[in-house]
mmCIF file of C-alpha atoms and ligand atoms in Angstrom:
data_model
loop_
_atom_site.group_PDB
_atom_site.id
_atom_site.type_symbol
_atom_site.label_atom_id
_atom_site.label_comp_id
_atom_site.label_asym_id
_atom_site.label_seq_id
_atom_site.Cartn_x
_atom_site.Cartn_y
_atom_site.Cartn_z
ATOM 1 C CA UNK A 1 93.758 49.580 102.770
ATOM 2 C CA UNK A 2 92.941 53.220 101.871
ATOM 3 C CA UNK A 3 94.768 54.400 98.899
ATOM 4 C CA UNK A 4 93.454 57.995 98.467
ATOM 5 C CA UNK A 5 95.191 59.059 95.156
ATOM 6 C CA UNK A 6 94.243 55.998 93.086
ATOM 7 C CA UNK A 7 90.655 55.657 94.853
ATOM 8 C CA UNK A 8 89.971 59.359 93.536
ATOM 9 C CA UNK A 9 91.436 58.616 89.956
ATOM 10 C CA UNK A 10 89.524 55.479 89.871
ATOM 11 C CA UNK A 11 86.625 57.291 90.359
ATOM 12 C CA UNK A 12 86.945 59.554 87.554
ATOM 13 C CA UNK A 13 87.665 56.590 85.097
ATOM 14 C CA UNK A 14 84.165 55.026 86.624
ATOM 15 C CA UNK A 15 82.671 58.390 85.422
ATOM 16 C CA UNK A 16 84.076 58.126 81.823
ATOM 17 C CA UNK A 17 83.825 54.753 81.760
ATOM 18 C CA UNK A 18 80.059 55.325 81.914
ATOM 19 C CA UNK A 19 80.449 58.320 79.612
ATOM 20 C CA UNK A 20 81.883 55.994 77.278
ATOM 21 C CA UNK A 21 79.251 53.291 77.740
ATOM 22 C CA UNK A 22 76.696 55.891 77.007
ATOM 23 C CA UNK A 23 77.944 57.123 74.179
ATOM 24 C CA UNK A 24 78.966 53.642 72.272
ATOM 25 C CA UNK A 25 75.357 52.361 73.279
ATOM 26 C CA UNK A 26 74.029 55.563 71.415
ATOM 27 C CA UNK A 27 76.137 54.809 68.539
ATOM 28 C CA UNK A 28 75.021 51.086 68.481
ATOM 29 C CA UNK A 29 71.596 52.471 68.072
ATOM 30 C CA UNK A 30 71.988 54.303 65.247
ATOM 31 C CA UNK A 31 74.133 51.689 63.928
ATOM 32 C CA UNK A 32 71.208 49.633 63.874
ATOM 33 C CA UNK A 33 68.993 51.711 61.955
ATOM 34 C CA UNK A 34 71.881 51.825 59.446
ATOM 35 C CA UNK A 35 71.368 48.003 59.332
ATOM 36 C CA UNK A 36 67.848 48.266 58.440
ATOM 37 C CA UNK A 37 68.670 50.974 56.152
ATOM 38 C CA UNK A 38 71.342 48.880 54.203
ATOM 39 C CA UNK A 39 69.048 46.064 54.537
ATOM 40 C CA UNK A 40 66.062 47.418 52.868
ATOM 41 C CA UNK A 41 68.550 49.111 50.022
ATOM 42 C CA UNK A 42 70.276 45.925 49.958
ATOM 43 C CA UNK A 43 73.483 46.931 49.848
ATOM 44 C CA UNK A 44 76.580 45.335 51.745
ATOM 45 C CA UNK A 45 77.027 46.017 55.556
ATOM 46 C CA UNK A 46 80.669 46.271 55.498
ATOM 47 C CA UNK A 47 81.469 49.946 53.916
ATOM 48 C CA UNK A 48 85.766 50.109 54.632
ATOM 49 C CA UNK A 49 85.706 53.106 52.809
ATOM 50 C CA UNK A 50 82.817 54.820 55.327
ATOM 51 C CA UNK A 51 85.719 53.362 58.179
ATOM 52 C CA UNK A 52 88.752 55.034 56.943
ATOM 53 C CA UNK A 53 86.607 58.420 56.355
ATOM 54 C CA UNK A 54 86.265 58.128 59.761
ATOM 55 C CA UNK A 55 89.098 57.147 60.855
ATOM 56 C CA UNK A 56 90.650 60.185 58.895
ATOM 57 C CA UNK A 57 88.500 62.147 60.773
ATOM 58 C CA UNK A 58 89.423 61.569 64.068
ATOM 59 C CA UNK A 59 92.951 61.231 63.139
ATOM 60 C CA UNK A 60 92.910 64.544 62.487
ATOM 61 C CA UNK A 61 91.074 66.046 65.411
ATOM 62 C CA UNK A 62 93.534 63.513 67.818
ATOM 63 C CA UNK A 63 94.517 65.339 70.826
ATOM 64 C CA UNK A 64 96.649 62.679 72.930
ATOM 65 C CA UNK A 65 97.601 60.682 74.632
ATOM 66 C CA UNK A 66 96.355 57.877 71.540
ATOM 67 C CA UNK A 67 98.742 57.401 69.069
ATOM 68 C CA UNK A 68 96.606 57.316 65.841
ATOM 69 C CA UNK A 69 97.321 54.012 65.603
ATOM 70 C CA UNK A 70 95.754 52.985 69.120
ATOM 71 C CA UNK A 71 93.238 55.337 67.814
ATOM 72 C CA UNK A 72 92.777 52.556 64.500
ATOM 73 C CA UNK A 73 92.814 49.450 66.369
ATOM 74 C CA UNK A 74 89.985 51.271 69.561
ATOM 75 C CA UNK A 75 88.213 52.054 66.829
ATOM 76 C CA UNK A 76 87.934 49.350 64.328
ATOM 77 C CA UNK A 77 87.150 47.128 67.500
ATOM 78 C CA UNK A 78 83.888 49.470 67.583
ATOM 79 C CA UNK A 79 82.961 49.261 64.303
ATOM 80 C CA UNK A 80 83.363 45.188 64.624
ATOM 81 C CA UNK A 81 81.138 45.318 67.439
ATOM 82 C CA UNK A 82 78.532 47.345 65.330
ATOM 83 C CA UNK A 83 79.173 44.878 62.361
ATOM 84 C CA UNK A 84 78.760 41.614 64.383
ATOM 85 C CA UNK A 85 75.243 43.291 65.529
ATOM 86 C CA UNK A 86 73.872 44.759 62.281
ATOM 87 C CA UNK A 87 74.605 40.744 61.096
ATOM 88 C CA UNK A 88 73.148 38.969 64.182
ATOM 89 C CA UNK A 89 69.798 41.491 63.406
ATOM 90 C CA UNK A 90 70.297 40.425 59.761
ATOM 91 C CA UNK A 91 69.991 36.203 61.046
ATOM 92 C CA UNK A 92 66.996 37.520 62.931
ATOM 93 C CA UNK A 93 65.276 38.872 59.664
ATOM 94 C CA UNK A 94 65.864 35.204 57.915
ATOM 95 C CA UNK A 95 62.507 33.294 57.610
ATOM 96 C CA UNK A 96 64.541 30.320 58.634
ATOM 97 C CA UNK A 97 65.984 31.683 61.717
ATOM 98 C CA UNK A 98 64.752 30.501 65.357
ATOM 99 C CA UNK A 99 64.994 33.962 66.301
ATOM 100 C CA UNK A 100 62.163 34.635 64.606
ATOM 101 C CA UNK A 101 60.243 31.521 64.613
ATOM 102 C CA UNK A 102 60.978 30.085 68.204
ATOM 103 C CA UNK A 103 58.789 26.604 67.619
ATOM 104 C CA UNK A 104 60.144 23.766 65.650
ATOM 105 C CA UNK A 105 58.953 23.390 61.925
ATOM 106 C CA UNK A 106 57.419 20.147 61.753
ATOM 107 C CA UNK A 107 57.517 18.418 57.656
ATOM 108 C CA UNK A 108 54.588 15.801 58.118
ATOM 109 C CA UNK A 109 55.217 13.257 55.124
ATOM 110 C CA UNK A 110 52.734 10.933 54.794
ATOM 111 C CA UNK A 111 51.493 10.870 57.834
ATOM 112 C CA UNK A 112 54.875 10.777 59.685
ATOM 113 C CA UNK A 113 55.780 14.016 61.686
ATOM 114 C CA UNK A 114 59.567 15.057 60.942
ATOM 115 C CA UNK A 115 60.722 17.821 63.721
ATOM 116 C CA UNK A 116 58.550 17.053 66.719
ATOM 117 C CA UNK A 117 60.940 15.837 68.596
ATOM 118 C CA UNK A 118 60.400 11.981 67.823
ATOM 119 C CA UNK A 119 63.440 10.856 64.948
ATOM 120 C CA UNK A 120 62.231 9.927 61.531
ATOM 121 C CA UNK A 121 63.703 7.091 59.845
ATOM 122 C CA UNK A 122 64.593 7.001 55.389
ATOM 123 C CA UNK A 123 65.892 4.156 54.181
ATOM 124 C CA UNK A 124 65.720 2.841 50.608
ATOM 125 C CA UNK A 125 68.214 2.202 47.693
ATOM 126 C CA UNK A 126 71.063 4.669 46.499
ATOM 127 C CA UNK A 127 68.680 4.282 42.787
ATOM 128 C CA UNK A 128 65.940 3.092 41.368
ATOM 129 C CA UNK A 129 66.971 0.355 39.590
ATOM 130 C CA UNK A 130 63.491 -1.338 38.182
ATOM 131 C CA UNK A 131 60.196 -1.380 39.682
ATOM 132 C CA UNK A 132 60.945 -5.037 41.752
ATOM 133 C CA UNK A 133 64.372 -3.999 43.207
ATOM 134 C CA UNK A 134 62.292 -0.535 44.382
ATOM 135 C CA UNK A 135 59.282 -2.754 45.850
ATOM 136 C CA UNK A 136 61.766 -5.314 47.263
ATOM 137 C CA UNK A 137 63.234 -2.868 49.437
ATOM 138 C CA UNK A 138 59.646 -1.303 49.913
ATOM 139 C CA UNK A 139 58.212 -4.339 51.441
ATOM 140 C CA UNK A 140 61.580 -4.697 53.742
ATOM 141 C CA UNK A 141 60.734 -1.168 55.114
ATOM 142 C CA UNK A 142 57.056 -1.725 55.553
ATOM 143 C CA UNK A 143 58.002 -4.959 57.278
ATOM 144 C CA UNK A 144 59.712 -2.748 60.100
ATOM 145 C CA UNK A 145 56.382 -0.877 60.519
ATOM 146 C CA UNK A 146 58.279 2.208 58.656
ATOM 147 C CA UNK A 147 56.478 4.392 56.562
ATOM 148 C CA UNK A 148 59.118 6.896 54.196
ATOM 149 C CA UNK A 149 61.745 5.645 51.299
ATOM 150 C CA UNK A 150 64.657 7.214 49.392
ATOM 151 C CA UNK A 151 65.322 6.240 46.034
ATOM 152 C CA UNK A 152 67.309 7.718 43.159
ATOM 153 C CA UNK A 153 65.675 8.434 40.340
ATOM 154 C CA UNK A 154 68.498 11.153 38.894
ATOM 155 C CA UNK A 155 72.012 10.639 39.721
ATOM 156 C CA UNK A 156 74.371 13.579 39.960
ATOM 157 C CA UNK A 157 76.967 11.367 39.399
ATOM 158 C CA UNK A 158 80.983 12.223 38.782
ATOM 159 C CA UNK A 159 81.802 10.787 36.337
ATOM 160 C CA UNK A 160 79.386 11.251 32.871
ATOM 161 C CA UNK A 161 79.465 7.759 31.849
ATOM 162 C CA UNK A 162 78.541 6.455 35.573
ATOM 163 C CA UNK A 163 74.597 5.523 35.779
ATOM 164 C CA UNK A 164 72.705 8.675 35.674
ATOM 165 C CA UNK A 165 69.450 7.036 37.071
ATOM 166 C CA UNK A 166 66.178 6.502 35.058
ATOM 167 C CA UNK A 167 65.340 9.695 35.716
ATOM 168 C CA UNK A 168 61.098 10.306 35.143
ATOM 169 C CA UNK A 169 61.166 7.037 34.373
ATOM 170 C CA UNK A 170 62.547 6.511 37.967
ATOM 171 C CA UNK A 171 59.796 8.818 39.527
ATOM 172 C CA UNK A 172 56.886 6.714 37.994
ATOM 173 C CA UNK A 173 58.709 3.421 39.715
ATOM 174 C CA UNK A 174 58.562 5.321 43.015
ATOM 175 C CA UNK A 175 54.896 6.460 42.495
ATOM 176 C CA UNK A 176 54.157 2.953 41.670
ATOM 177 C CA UNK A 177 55.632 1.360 44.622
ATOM 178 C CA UNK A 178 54.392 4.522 46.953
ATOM 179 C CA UNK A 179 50.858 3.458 45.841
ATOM 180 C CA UNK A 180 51.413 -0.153 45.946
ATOM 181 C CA UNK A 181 53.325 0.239 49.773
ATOM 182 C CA UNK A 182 51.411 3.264 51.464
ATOM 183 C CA UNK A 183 54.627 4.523 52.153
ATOM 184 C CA UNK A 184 55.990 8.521 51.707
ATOM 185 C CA UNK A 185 58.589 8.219 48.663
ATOM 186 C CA UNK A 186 61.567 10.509 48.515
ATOM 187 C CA UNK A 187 63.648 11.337 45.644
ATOM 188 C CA UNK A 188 66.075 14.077 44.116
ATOM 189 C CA UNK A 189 65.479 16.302 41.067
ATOM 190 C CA UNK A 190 68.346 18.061 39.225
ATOM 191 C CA UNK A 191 66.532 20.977 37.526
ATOM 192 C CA UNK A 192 63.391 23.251 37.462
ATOM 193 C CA UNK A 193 62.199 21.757 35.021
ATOM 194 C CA UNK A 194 61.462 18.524 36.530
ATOM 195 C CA UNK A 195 59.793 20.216 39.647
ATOM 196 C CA UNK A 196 56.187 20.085 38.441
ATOM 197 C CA UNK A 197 56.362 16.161 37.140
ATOM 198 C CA UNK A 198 58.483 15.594 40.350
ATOM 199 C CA UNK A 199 55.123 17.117 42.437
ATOM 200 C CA UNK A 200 53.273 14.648 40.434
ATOM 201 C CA UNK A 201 54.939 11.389 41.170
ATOM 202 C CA UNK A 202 56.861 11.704 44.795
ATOM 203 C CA UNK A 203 55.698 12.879 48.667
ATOM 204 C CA UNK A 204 59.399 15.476 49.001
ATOM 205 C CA UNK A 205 61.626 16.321 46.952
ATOM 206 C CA UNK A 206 65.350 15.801 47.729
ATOM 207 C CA UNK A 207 67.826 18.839 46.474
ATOM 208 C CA UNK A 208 71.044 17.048 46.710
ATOM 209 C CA UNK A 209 74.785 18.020 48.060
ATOM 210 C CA UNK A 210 75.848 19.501 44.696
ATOM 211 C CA UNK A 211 72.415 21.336 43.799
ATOM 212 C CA UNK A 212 72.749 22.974 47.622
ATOM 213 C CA UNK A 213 73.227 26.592 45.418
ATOM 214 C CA UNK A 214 71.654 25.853 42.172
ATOM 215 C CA UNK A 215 69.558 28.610 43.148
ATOM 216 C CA UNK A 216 67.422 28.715 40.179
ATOM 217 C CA UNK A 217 66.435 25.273 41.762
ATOM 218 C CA UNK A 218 65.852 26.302 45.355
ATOM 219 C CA UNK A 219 63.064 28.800 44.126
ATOM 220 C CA UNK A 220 61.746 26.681 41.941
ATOM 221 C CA UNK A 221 60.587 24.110 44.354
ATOM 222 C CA UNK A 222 60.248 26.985 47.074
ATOM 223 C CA UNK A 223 57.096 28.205 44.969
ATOM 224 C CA UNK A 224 55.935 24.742 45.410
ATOM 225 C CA UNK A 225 54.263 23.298 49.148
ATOM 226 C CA UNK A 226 55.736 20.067 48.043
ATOM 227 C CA UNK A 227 58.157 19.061 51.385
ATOM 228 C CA UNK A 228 61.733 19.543 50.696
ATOM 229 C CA UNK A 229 64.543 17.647 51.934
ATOM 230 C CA UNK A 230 67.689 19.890 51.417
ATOM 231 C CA UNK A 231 71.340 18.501 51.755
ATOM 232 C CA UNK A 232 74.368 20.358 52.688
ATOM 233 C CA UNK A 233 76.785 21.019 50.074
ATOM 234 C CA UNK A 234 80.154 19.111 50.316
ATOM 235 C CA UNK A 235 81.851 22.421 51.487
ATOM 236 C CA UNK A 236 79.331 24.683 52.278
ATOM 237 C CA UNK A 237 79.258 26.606 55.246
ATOM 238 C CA UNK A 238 76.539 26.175 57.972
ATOM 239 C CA UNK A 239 76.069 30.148 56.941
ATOM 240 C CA UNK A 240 75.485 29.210 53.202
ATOM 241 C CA UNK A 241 73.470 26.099 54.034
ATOM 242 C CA UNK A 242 70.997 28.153 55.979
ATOM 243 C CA UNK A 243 70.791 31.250 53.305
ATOM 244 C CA UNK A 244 70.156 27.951 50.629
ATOM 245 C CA UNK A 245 67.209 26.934 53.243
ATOM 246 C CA UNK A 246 65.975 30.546 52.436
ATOM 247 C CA UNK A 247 66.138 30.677 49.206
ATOM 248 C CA UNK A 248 63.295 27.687 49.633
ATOM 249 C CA UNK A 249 61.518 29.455 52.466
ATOM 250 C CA UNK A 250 61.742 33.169 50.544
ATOM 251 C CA UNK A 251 58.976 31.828 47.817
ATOM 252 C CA UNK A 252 56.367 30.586 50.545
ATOM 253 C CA UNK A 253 57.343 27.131 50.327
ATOM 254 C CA UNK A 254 58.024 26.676 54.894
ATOM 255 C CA UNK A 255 58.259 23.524 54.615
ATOM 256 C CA UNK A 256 61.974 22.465 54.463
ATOM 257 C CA UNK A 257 64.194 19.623 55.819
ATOM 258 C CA UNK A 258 67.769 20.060 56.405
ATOM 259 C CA UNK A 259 70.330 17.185 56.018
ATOM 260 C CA UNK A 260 73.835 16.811 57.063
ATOM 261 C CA UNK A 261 75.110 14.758 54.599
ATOM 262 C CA UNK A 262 79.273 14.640 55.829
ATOM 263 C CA UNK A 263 81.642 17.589 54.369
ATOM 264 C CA UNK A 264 84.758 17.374 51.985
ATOM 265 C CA UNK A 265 87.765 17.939 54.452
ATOM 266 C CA UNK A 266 91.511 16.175 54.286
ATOM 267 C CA UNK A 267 90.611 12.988 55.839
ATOM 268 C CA UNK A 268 90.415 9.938 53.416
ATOM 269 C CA UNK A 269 89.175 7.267 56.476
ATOM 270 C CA UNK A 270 85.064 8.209 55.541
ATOM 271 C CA UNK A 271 83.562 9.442 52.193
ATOM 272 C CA UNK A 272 83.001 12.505 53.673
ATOM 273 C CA UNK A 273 83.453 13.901 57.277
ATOM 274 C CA UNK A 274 80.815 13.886 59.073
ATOM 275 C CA UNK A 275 80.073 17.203 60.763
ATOM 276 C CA UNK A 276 77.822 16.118 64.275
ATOM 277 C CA UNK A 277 77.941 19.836 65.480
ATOM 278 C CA UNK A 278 76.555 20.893 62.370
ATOM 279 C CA UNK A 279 73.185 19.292 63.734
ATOM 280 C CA UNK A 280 72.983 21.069 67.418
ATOM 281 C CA UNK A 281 74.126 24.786 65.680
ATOM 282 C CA UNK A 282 71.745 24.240 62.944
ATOM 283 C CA UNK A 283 68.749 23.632 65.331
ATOM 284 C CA UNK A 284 69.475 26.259 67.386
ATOM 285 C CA UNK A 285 69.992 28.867 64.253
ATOM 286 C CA UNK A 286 67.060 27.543 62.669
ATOM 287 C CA UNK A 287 63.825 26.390 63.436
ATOM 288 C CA UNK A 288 63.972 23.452 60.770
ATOM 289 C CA UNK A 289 63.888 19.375 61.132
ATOM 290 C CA UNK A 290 67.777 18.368 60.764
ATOM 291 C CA UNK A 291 68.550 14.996 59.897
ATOM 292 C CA UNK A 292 71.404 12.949 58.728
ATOM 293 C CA UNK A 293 72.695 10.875 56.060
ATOM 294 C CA UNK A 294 75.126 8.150 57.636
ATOM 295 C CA UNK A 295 75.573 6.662 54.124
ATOM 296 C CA UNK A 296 76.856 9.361 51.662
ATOM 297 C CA UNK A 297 78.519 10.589 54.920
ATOM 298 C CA UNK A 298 80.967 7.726 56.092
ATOM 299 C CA UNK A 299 80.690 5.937 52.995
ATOM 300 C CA UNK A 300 81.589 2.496 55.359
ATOM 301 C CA UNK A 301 78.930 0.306 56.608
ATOM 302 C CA UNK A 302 81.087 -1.055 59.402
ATOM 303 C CA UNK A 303 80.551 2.320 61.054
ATOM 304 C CA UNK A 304 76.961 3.717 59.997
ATOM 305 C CA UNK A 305 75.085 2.614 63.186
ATOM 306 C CA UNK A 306 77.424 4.339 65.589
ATOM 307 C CA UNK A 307 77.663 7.482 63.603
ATOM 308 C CA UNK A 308 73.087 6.859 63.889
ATOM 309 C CA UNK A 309 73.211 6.411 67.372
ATOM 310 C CA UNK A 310 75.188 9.828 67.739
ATOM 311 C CA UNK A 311 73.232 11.969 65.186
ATOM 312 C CA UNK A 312 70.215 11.199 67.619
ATOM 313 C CA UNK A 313 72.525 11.766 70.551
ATOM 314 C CA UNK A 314 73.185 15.156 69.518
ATOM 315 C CA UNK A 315 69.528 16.180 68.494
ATOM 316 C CA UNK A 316 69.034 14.941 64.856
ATOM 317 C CA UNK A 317 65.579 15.113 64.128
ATOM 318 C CA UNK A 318 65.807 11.539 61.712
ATOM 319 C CA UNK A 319 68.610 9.212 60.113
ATOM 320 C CA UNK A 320 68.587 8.734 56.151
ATOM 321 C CA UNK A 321 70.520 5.301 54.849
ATOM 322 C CA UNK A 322 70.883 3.385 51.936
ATOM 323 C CA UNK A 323 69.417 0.257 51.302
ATOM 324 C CA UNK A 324 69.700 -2.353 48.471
ATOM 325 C CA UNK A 325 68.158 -6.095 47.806
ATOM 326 C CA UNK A 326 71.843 -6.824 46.417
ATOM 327 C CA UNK A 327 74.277 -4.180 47.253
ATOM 328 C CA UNK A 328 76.742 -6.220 44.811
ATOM 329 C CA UNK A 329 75.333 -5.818 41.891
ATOM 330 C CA UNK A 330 73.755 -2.120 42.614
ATOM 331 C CA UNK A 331 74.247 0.046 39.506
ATOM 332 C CA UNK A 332 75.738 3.130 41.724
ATOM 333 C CA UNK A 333 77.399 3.236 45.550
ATOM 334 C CA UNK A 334 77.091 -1.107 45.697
ATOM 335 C CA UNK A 335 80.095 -0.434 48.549
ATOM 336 C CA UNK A 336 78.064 1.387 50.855
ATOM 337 C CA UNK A 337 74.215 0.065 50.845
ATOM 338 C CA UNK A 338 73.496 -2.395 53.310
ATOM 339 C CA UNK A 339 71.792 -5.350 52.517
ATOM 340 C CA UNK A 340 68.847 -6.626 53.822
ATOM 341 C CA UNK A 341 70.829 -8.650 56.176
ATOM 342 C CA UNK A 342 72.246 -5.438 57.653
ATOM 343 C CA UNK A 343 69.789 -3.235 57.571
ATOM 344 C CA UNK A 344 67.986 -6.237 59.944
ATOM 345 C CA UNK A 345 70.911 -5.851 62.298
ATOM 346 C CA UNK A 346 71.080 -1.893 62.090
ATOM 347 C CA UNK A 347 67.650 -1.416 62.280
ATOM 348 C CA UNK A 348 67.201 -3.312 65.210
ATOM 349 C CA UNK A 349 69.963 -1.817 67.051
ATOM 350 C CA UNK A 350 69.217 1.857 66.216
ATOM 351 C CA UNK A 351 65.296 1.289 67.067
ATOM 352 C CA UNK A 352 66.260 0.290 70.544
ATOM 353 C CA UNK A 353 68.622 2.894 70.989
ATOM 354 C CA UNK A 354 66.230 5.212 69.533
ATOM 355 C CA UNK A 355 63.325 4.040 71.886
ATOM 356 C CA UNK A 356 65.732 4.963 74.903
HETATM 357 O O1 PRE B 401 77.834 53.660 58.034
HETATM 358 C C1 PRE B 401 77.603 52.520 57.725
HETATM 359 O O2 PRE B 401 77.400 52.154 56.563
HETATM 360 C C2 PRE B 401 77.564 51.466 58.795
HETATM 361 O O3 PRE B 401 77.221 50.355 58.553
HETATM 362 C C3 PRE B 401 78.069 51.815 60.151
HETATM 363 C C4 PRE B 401 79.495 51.339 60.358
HETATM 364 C C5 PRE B 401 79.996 51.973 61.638
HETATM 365 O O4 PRE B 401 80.037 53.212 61.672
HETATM 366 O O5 PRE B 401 80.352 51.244 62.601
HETATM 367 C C6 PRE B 401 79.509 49.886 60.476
HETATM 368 C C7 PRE B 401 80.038 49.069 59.550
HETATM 369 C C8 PRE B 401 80.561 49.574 58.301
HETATM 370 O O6 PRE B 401 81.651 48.819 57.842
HETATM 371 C C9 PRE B 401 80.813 50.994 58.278
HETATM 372 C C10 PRE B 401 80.321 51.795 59.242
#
């Protein structure tokens, strides 16, 4: 139905919506130099003080029919906009980001490829006890025709009088047994200063939950090519576990694996809670192998293989798990290792499901 009078307004607001459109696209563009500006300066892209200068100055040239505080709110939804974008171009800048690496990062340890789209298996005790429970469960893994391990050799533990692990003397076990079983040995260090005898002794280095920003220790083994296998804090952000990825990644060392490990939240059912979408946002955001630790996350054996089968669902790139000769008398986490017993009966499961 022809509706002359509101057909010919309309098509004046087409004309400054365009205007409009033209002139908020310019700004974006000039917005993003600012980005690369602040960027290079390294100063902080939110400036409130550069908003409210101009806000001030188009209060004061305000005509009508805005109220200046329509004016505010049209406004700071612009300056969102440009914020959002001068931060998405930031993500783009990261080494880590698939933005600017589009292909997957594959970590090959010792001869097994993690990140090319087959999962990667780590099993092995919560610590290094003594050289025969290490080879024990190093002969059980090499019996499944599995070639990494994971095995404590320092503890962050809670409590100061809890077993701290054996610490070098730990590493030396796992070099032992690595040379003795073929198999890629993985195990955490705690400070910088054990980077260099940690190169020495094991295939990657593990930077645990609680040393996610001990960023003295993220460069140190980023100035290293040793393999890293990086685990998310207990309450960090996806944002902060990525910018702890580049800390590794800023010193040259590319060769990074992320782990979702379960984060602190309310619930008291699991050890931890484990965050599944962390996986699929982290491998589109970044171009690193993702894996995930169904021990230290759920904390319960009666629900690890499950919580497996849907970290591959959703894209994981490997499954870490803890595995003892005899859980019972384990000097740290005895609750949540399986036994050989189980790990027979998980294994089994999660290869088939695995070889779907
Ligand atoms: O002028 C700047 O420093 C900018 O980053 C640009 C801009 C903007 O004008 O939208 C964007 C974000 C800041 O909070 C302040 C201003």
């Amino acid at each position: 139905m022809n509706n002359q009078p509101l057909d010919e307004l309309r098509a004046k607001i087409d004309l400054v919506n365009k205007e409009i459109l033209d002139a908020v696209n310019k700004r974006q563009s000039y917005i993003a130099e600012i980005g690369d500006v602040k960027s290079k300066q390294g100063v902080h892209r939110y400036d409130p003080v550069r908003e409210r200068d101009m806000l001030n100055k188009l209060i004061a040239v305000n005509e009508g029919p805005l109220t200046d505080q329509e004016l505010e709110y049209t406004f700071k939804e612009i300056f969102k906009v440009g914020l959002e974008k001068q931060e998405q171009s930031k993500k783009k800048e990261l080494l880590v980001s698939r933005k600017r690496q589009p292909e997957n990062t594959v970590v090959t340890i010792n001869g097994v490829e993690v990140g090319n789209g087959k999962p990667a298996f780590v099993f092995g005790p919560c610590a290094v006890e003594s050289f025969e429970q290490t080879s024990s469960v190093a002969d059980k893994i090499k019996s499944k025709g599995l070639n990494l391990m994971r095995g404590g050799a320092f503890k962050p533990r809670t409590s100061p009088y809890d077993f701290q692990g054996l610490g070098v003397e730990g590493l030396e076990i796992l070099d032992k047994v690595r040379k003795g079983s073929g198999l890629g040995v993985i195990s955490e260090i705690v400070s910088p200063l054990d980077v260099e005898v940690a190169c020495e002794h094991i295939d990657v280095i593990q930077i645990g939950a609680r040393n996610m920003q001990n960023f003295e220790l993220l460069k140190a083994v980023g100035k290293t090519n040793k393999p890293v296998l990086l685990k998310r804090g207990l309450a960090a952000t996806i944002d902060e576990f990525i910018h702890a990825a580049e800390y590794i990644l800023a010193q040259g060392n590319p060769n990074v694996i992320l782990c979702e490990r379960g984060i602190r939240t309310y619930e008291k059912a699991t050890r931890n809670t484990l965050d599944l979408s962390a996986v699929p946002i982290l491998k589109q955001e970044t171009h690193l192998p993702v894996m995930v630790d169904v021990t230290h996350s759920t904390g319960r054996k009666d629900i690890m293989l499950p919580c497996a089968k849907a970290a591959l669902a959703v894209g994981a790139d490997g499954v870490m798990a803890e595995v003892h000769p005899d859980p019972a008398v384990a000097l740290s986490d005895s609750a949540q290792q399986m036994d050989f017993e189980e790990f027979d009966a998980f294994w089994d499961e999660l290869k088939a499901f695995a070889a779907k």
